[in-house]
Each structure stands twice: as structure tokens, then as C-alpha cells.
Short mmCIF file of C-alpha atoms in Angstrom, two decimals:
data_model
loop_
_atom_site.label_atom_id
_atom_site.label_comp_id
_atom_site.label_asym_id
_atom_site.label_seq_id
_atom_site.Cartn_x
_atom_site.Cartn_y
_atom_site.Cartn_z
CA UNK A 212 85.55 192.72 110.04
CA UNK A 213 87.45 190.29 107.79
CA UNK A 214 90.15 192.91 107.94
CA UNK A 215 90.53 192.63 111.37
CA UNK A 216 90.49 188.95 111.80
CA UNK A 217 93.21 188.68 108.82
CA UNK A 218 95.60 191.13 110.79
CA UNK A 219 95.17 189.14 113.98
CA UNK A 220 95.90 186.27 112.39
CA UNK A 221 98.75 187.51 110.46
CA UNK A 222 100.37 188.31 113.66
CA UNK A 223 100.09 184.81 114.97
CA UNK A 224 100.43 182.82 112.00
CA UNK A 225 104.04 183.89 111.39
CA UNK A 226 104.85 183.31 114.85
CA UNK A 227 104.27 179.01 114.47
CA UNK A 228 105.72 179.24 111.05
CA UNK A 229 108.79 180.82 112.26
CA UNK A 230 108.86 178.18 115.03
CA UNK A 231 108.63 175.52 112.01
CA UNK A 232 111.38 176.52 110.01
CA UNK A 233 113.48 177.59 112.70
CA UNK A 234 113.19 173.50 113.49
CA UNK A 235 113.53 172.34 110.52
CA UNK A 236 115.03 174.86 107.76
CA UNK A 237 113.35 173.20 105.18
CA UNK A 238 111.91 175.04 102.40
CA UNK A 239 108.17 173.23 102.73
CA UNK A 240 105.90 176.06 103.17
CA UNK A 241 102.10 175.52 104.83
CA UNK A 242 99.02 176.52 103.09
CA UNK A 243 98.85 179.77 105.16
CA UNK A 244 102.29 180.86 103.91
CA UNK A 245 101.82 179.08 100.05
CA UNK A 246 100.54 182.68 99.01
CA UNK A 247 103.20 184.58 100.23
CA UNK A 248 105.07 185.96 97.99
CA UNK A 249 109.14 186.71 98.20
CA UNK A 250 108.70 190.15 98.61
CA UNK A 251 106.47 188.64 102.09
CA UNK A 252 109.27 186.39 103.28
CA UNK A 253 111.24 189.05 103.60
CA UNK A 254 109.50 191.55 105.09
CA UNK A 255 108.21 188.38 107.73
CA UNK A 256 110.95 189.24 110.36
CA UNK A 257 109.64 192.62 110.94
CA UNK A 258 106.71 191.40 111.48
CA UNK A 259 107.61 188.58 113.56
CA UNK A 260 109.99 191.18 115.24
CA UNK A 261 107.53 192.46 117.82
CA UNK A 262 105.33 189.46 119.64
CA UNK A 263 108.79 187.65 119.52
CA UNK A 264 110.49 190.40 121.55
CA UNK A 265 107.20 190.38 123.43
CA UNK A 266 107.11 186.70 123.96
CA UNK A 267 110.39 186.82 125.15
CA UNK A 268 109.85 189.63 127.12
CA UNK A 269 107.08 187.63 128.79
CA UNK A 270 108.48 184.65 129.78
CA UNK A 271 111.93 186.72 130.94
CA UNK A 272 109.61 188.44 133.43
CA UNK A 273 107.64 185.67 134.92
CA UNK A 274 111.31 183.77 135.26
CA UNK A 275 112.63 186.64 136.71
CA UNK A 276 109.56 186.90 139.34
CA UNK A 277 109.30 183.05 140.15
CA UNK A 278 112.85 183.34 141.15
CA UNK A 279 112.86 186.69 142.94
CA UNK A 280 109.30 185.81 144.79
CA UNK A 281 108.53 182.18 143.50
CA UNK A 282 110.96 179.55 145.61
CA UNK A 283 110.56 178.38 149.04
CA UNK A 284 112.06 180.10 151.38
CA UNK A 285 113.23 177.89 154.53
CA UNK A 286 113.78 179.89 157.50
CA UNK A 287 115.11 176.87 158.81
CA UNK A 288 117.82 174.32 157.12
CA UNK A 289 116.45 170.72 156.43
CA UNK A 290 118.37 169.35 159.90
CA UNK A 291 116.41 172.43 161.69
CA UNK A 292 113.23 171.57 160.33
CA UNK A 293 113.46 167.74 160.79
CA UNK A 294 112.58 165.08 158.78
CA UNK A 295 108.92 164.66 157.62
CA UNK A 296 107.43 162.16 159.54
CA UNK A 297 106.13 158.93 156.90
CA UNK A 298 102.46 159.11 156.43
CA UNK A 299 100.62 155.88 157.64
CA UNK A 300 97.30 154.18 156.91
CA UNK A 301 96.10 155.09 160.64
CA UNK A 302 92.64 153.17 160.78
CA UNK A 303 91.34 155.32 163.07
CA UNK A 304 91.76 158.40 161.36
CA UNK A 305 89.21 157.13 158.44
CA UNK A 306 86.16 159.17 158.31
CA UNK A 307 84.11 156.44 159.07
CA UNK A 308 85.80 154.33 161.86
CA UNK A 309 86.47 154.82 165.40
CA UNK A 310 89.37 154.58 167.38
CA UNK A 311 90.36 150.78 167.96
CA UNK A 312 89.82 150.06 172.07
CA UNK A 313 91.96 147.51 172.61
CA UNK A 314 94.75 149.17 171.38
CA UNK A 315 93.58 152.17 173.67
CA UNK A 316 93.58 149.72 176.61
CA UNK A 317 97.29 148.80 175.51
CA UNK A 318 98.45 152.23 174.89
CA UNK A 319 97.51 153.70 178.14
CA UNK A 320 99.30 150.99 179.47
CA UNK A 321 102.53 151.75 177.43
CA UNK A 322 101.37 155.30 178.64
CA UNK A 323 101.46 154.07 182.60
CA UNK A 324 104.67 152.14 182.45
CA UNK A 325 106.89 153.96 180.71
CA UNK A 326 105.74 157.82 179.36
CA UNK A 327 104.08 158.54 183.05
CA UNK A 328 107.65 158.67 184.43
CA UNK A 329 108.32 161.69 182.66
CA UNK A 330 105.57 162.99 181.18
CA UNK A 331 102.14 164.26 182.79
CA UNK A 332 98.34 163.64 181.15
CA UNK A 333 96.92 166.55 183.12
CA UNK A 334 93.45 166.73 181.28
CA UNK A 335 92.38 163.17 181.37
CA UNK A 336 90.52 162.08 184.29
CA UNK A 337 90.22 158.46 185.42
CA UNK A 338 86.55 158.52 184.34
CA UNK A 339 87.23 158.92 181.18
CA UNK A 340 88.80 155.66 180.62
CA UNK A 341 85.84 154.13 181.88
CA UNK A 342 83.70 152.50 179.07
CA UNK A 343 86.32 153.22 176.61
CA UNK A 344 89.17 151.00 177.54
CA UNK A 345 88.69 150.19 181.30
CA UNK A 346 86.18 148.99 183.19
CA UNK A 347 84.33 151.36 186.09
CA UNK A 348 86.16 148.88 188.91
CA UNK A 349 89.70 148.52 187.38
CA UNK A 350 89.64 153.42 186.55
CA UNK A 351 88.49 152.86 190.32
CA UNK A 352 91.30 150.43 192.01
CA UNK A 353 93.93 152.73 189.77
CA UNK A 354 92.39 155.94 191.26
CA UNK A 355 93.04 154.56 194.74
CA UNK A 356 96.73 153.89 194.00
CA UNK A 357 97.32 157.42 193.89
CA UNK A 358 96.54 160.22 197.02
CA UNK A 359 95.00 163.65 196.78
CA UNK A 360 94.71 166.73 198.26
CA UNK A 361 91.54 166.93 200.54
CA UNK A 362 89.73 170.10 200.81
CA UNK A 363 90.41 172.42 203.70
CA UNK A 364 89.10 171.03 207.33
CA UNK A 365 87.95 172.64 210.01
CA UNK A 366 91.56 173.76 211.26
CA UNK A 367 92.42 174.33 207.36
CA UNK A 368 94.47 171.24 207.44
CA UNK A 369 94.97 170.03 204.28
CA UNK A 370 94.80 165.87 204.10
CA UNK A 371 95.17 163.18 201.97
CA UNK A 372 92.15 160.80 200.31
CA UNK A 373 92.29 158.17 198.00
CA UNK A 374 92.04 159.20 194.49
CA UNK A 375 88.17 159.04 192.75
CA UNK A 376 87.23 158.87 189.26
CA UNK A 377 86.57 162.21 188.57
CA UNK A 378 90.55 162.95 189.87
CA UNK A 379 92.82 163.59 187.19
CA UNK A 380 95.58 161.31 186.34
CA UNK A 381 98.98 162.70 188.57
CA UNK A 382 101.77 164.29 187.17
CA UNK A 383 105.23 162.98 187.75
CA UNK A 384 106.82 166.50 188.65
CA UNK A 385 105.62 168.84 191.25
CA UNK A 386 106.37 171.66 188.79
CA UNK A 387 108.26 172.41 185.62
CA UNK A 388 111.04 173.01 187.12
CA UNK A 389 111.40 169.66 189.21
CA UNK A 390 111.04 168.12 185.72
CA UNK A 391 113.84 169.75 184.24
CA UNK A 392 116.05 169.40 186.71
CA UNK A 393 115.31 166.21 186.42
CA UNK A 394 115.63 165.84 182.47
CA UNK A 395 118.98 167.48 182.14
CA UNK A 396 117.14 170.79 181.85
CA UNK A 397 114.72 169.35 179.02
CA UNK A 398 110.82 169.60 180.21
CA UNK A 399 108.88 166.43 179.19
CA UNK A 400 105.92 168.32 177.74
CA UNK A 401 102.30 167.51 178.94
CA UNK A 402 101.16 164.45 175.90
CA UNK A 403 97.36 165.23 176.85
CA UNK A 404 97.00 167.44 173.69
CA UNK A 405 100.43 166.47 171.79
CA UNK A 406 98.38 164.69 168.40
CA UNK A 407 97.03 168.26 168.06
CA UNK A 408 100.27 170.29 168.85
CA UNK A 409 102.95 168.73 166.36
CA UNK A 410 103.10 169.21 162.40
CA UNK A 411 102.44 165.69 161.70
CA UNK A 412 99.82 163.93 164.38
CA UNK A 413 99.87 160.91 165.26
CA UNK A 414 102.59 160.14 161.62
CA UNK A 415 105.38 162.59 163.98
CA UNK A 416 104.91 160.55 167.34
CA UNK A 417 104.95 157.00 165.72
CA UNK A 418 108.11 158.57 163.80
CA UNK A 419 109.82 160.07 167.01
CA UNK A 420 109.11 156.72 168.69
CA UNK A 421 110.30 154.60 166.57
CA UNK A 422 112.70 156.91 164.44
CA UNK A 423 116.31 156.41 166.99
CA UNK A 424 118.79 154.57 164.68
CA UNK A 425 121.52 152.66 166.66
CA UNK A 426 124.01 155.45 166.16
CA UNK A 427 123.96 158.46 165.15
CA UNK A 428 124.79 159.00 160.91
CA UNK A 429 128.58 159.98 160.10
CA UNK A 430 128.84 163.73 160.27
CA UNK A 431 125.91 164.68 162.36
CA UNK A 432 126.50 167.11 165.47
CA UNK A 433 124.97 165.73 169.04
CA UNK A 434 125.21 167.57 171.80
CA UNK A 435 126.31 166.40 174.77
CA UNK A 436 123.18 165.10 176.59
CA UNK A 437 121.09 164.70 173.85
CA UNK A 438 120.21 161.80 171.30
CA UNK A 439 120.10 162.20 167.58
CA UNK A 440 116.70 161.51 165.78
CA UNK A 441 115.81 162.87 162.55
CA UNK A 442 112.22 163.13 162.89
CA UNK A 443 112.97 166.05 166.15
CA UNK A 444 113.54 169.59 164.84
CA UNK A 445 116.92 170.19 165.33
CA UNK A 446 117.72 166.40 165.53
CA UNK A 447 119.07 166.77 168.78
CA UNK A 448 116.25 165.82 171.41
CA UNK A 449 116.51 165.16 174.86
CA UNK A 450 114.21 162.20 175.68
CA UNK A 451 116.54 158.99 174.73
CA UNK A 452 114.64 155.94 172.96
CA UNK A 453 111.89 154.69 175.16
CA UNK A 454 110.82 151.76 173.59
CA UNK A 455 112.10 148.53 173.41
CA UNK A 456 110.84 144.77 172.54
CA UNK A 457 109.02 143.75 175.04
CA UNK A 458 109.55 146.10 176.93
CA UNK A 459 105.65 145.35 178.18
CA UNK A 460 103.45 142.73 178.54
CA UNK A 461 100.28 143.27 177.08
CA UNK A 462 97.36 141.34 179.08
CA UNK A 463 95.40 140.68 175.69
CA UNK A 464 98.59 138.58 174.26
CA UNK A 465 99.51 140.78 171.45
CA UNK A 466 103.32 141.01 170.84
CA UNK A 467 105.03 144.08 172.67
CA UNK A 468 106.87 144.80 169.51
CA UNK A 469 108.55 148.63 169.59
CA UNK A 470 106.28 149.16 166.32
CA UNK A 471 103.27 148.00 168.07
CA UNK A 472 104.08 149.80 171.78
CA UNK A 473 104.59 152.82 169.76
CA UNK A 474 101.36 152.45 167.50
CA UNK A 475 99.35 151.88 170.54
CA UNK A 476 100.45 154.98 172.53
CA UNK A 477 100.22 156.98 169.54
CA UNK A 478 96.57 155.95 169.26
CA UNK A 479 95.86 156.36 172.78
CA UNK A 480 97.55 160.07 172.81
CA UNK A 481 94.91 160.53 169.89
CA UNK A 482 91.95 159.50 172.26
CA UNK A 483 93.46 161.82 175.30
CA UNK A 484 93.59 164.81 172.92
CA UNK A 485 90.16 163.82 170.70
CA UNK A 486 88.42 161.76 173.48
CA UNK A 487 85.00 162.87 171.22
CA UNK A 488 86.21 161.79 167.98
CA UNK A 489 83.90 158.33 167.63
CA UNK A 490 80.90 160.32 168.49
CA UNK A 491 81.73 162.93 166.44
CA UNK A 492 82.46 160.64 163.31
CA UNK A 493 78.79 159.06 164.04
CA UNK A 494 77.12 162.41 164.66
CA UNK A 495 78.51 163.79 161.20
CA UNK A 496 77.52 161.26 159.36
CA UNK A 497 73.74 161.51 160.56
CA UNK A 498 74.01 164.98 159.90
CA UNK A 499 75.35 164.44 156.09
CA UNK A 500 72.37 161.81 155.97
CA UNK A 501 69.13 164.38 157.24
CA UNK A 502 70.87 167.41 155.47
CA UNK A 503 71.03 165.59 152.11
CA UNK A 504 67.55 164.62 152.45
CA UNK A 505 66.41 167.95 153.28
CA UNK A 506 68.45 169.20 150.51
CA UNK A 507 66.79 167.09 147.92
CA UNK A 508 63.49 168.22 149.41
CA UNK A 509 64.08 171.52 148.76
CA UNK A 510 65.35 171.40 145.01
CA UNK A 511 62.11 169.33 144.87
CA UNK A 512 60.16 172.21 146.13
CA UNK A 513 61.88 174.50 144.15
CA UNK A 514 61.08 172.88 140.86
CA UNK A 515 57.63 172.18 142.03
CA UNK A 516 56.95 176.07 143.14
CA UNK A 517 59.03 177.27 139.65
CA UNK A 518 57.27 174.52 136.92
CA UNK A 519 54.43 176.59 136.24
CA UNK A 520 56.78 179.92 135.92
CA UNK A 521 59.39 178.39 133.47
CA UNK A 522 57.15 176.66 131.54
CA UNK A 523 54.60 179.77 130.93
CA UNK A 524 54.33 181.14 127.44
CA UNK A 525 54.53 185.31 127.29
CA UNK A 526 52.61 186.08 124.65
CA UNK A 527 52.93 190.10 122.84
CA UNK A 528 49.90 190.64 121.02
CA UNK A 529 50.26 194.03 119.66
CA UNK A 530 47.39 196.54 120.22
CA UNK A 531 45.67 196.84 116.41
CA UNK A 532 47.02 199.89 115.07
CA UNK A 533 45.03 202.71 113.23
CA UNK A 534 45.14 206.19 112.32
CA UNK A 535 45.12 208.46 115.27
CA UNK A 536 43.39 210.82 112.83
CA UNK A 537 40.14 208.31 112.63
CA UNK A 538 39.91 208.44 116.57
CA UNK A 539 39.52 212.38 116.59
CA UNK A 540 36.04 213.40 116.86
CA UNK A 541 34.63 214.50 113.31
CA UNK A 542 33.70 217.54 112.53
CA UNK A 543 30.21 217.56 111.31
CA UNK A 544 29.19 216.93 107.77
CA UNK A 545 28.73 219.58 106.07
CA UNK A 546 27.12 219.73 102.81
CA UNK B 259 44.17 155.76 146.01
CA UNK B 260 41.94 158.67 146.13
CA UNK B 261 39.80 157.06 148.58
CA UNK B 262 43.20 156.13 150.84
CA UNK B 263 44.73 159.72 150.16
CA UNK B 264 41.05 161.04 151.51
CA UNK B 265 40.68 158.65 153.99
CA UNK B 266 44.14 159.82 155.56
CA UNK B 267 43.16 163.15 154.96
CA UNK B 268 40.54 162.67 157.11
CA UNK B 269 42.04 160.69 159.96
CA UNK B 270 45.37 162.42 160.39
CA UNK B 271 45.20 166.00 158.72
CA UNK B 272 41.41 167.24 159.19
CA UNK B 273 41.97 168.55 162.74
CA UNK B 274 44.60 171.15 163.37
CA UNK B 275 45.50 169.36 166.83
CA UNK B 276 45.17 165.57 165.63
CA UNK B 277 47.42 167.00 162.65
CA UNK B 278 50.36 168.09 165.55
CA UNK B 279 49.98 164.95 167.17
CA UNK B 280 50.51 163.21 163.81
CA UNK B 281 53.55 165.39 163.35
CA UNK B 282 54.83 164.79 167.03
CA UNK B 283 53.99 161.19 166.93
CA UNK B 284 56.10 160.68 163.23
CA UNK B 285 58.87 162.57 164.24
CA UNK B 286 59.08 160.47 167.16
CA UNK B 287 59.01 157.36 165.36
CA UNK B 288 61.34 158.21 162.69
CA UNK B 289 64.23 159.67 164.87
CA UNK B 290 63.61 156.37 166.77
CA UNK B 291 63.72 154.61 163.42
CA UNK B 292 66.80 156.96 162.11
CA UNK B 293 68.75 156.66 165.05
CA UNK B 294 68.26 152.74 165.33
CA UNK B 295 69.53 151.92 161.52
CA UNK B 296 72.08 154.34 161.59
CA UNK B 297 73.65 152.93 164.97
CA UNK B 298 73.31 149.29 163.24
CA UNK B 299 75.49 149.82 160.40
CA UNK B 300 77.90 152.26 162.40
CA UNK B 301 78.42 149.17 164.63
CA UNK B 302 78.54 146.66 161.66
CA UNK B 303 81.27 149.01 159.96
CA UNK B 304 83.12 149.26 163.30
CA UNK B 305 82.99 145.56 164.55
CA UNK B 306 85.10 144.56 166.98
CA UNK B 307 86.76 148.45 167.75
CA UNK B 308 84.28 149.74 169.78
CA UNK B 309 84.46 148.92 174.22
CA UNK B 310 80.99 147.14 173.80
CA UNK B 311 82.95 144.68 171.54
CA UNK B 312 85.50 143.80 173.71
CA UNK B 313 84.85 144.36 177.14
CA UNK B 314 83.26 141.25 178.18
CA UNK B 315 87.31 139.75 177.84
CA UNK B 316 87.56 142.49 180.82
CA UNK B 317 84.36 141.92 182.16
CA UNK B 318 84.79 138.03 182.91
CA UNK B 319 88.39 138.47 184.01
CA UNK B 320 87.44 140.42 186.71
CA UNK B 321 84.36 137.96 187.96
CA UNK B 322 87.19 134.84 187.47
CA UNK B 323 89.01 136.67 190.16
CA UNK B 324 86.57 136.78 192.85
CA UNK B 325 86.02 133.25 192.68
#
């Protein structure tokens, strides 16, 4: 056993000692080597010879496979894949806080006066906004600005009515293709689910928003009917900056800054796509709250069912021996 | 607290169908109680956010303009 453990060590030993002297050729020698004689120094190499070549061998193979199969590989180039969006302290998107109302209120009306040109909010119906940024008679007077299609009559007419709450909000296109040939051949994509459908959330849409610089940098390549912004894959994108100062006026007094117009609609695209998120938030948390209590119930349970099992004490008491012989039945006494 | 522990015994748990009405009954009362506390400090933590908070700015702009 001692053997063993000597030879193991003798193969490592070297190896740091080696190391040492390779750093430093000094002639101090550690405690380990002290005993060595010089017949053992010189021999060392050979024995160092092998986990060197195998150390080496090592680390050339893992380099080798890091960078045959190790590095990133971008289908795209950097301009391709557009810049990461900045990551912001979003309020809303804390575990424990719900979206901010008011700044729904103001981003649907960003939303109305400038996106709805363009783009459509098919799966949000007026009602929704009701009791979570509008109230049931202001959804109801903006239903009625807009017509829709009646059912059938009795000659299979179709008519016009006065939009209702449960109507969804219109679309300013008849079809896709009205809206690209009206957007240079671009189609403004539907923004009901857009938080969920870009790399980035609600960081890329704030970004895009905000992320036009006054020209485009030295060098860069725009197409002809597009607008540079780094933040768009490609960097060539087709919708020109929307917002400007002031470009609203919000009925609450805040400041219609482009940072705040943009923040706003960003959080209101986040309600369209997650319109359950605040009841989710609250409904997770109760759930965390029971389910920990039932969990410390049961590990209560557990101990209380297990307490007498652990602390039992097996105790072997071995049968008493004796001679088989003694059991046998005796033959008779004979005298 | 024997005698309490007894006495309770014998109020609530003696009778298999005063015992489910015991259950009903608490569960009743502590969702009620559960859902209450939990709803206070979800609004406390969210002051001011939620529609409840700010509507009435909407609410009384809309009676101003009937007058």
C-alpha cells in the first residue's frame, strides 16, 4: 500500500518541482527532493518525460477542440444581427409589480395617434381597455368612432353599425397587401403580440424607438427607401423615426418627451401582448405562499411519522449457543 | 389546556358531520382571510399603478363635463 502511494506520488511530485526550477534555476531543493540523490536528478527527466508529454498532450487537444467546435459561430455578421438592445430597469417587469396604468392610458394614446396609422392591434378589443386604462364610457364613445360590418339581413345585405366594446380595435389596411403598397413594399407588422415576438421585449422596442441617430454613421450602406438604425437586423428598416418631442399631448400633464412617448407605448404593447400579467404576478405569489405552507407541513409530517423509526434501537441478541450434541436425545444409561 | 383541547374535541370534532362543517366553515374563513391580507399588501406594494388608483382623475373629468 505504501508502495503504491510512493509511486503515485513520485509521478506528481517531479512534475511541480520541475515547474520550480524551470522558474527559477536555482539549486534550492524542497524536502521531497532533499533525499534524492545525483544518480535521481538525472534519471528525473525520464520520469518527468511521460505526464509532461501527456500534459501537453492534454491541453493541445482541448485547444485544438475549443477552436474546431468551441467559438461562436455567427450565421449572421454583427450589422445582420443588429445591435443588442440596452437592458432597462422596466418597473413593470419586477416579479412583484404590475404594469403602471397611467402610462398604459398614455401609451395607447401614443398607440392611437401615431402607430395606428400603420400598424394594426388586431387582438385587443375595446373592452379590454376598460378598467385598465379607460373608463367603460370613454372604450364606448371610441368604439362608436369607428363602423362595422353588420351581420347578414334578411336580403343578405351587409350594413354598417357603430362599433361596441366587444369589437376589436380596426386595422389601418384592408389587407397586407394595401399596407405594403402603402409602405414602399414594407408590411407594418401587427404590434398586438410584438413584446413576445422580438429577441429583446420591451429593451428592442424602446431601442428601435428611440435608437434613429440624425444621420446615418460614415460608411454604413442604406438602401434607398429605408432608414438606418442599429438596433433593426440588417440596420436598414423601413418605418422612419416616429417619435418626436411633443409630438403628443398627454391629458395627465406629463412631458411628451421621445423617451417617455416611447417608454409608454412600449409598456402598453406589453399589456396588449400580456393583458394577464398583474393577475398573474398576484396569483403566483399566493400560490408560492399556500405551497410553502403545505410544504413545511409535510416535512413536519414526515419527521413526525419517521421519529419513532430513526430513533429505534435494533438490538442482536445472539441465540445462547451450545453443543448440538447435548440437544440429541440420550441414549439410555447403561450400567 | 387539556380541558380546552377536550372541550374542542368535543364541540367541533366528535361528530363526523359537525367535523365537515368545521372544515367547510374554516376553509371558508381562511381563504376569506388569505385572500383579504394578501390583496392588502399587493395593493400597498403597488400604490398608485393599479386603475383603482387613478381612475377617479378620469372618473371626475368626465362628470365636470356634463355640467
Amino acid at each position: 500500500m505504501t508502495m503504491l502511494a510512493r509511486s503515485a506520488l513520485r509521478t506528481v511530485r517531479p512534475l511541480g518541482a520541475a515547474a520550480r526550477n524551470a522558474a527559477s534555476r536555482t539549486a534550492t531543493r524542497s524536502a521531497s527532493t532533499s533525499s534524492s540523490t545525483a544518480e535521481g536528478t538525472a534519471s528525473s527527466w525520464k520520469t518527468n518525460a511521460l505526464p509532461a508529454g501527456a500534459t501537453l498532450f492534454a491541453i493541445g487537444s482541448v485547444a485544438w477542440y475549443y477552436q474546431m467546435f468551441g467559438r461562436n459561430v455567427d450565421a449572421m455578421t454583427p450589422a445582420e444581427e443588429g445591435l443588442h438592445p440596452t437592458k432597462y430597469p422596466w418597473e413593470h417587469a419586477k416579479w412583484y409589480k404590475t404594469f403602471d396604468h397611467a402610462s398604459l392610458r398614455r401609451g395607447f394614446q401614443v398607440y392611437r395617434e401615431v402607430c395606428a396609422s400603420c400598424h394594426s392591434l388586431s387582438r385587443v378589443p375595446y373592452r379590454a381597455a376598460v378598467g385598465n386604462f379607460m373608463t367603460v364610457d370613454e372604450a364606448k364613445a371610441l368604439a362608436e368612432e369607428n363602423e362595422y360590418d353588420t351581420e347578414p339581413n334578411n336580403e343578405g345585405e351587409i350594413e354598417k353599425r357603430p362599433g361596441k366594446l366587444s369589437d376589436y380595435l380596426p386595422s389601418p389596411y384592408k389587407n397586407d397587401e394595401a399596407a405594403r403598397a402603402a409602405n414602399n413594399g414594407a408590411l407594418p407588422p401587427d404590434l398586438s403580440l410584438m413584446v413576445k415576438a422580438r429577441h429583446g421585449g420591451c429593451d428592442y422596442i424602446f431601442s428601435l424607438l428611440t435608437g434613429y441617430p440624425e444621420e446615418p454613421p460614415a460608411g454604413a450602406v442604406v438602401q434607398e427607401g429605408l432608414n438606418f438604425n442599429p438596433y433593426f437586423p440588417g440596420t436598414g428598416i423601413a418605418m422612419a423615426r416616429v417619435l418626436y418631442d411633443d409630438l403628443v399631448e398627454y391629458d395627465d400633464g406629463t412631458k411628451a418627451t421621445t423617451s417617455q412617448m416611447a417608454k409608454d407605448v412600449t409598456e402598453f404593447l406589453n399589456w396588449a401582448a400580456e393583458p394577464e400579467m398583474d393577475d398573474r404576478k398576484k396569483m403566483g405569489w399566493k400560490v408560492l405562499a399556500i405551497s410553502s405552507v403545505l410544504f413545511a407541513l409535510s416535512v413536519w409530517v414526515k419527521r413526525y411519522k419517521w421519529a419513532p423509526i430513526k430513533s429505534r434501537k435494533l438490538v442482536y441478541t445472539p441465540p445462547v449457543q451450545s453443543k448440538i450434541l447435548t440437544k440429541l436425545p440420550q441414549p439410555p444409561n447403561k450400567s | 389546556m387539556a380541558g380546552l383541547a377536550s372541550s374542542i374535541y368535543n364541540a367541533l370534532f366528535r361528530r363526523n358531520t359537525v367535523m365537515l362543517g368545521t372544515v367547510f366553515a374554516s376553509a371558508f374563513a381562511m381563504q376569506l382571510g388569505f385572500d383579504t391580507g394578501s390583496e392588502k399588501i399587493w395593493n400597498s406594494i403597488n400604490q398608485g399603478r393599479q386603475w383603482k388608483d387613478i381612475k377617479h382623475k378620469f372618473m371626475e373629468q368626465a362628470e365636470d363635463d356634463e355640467e
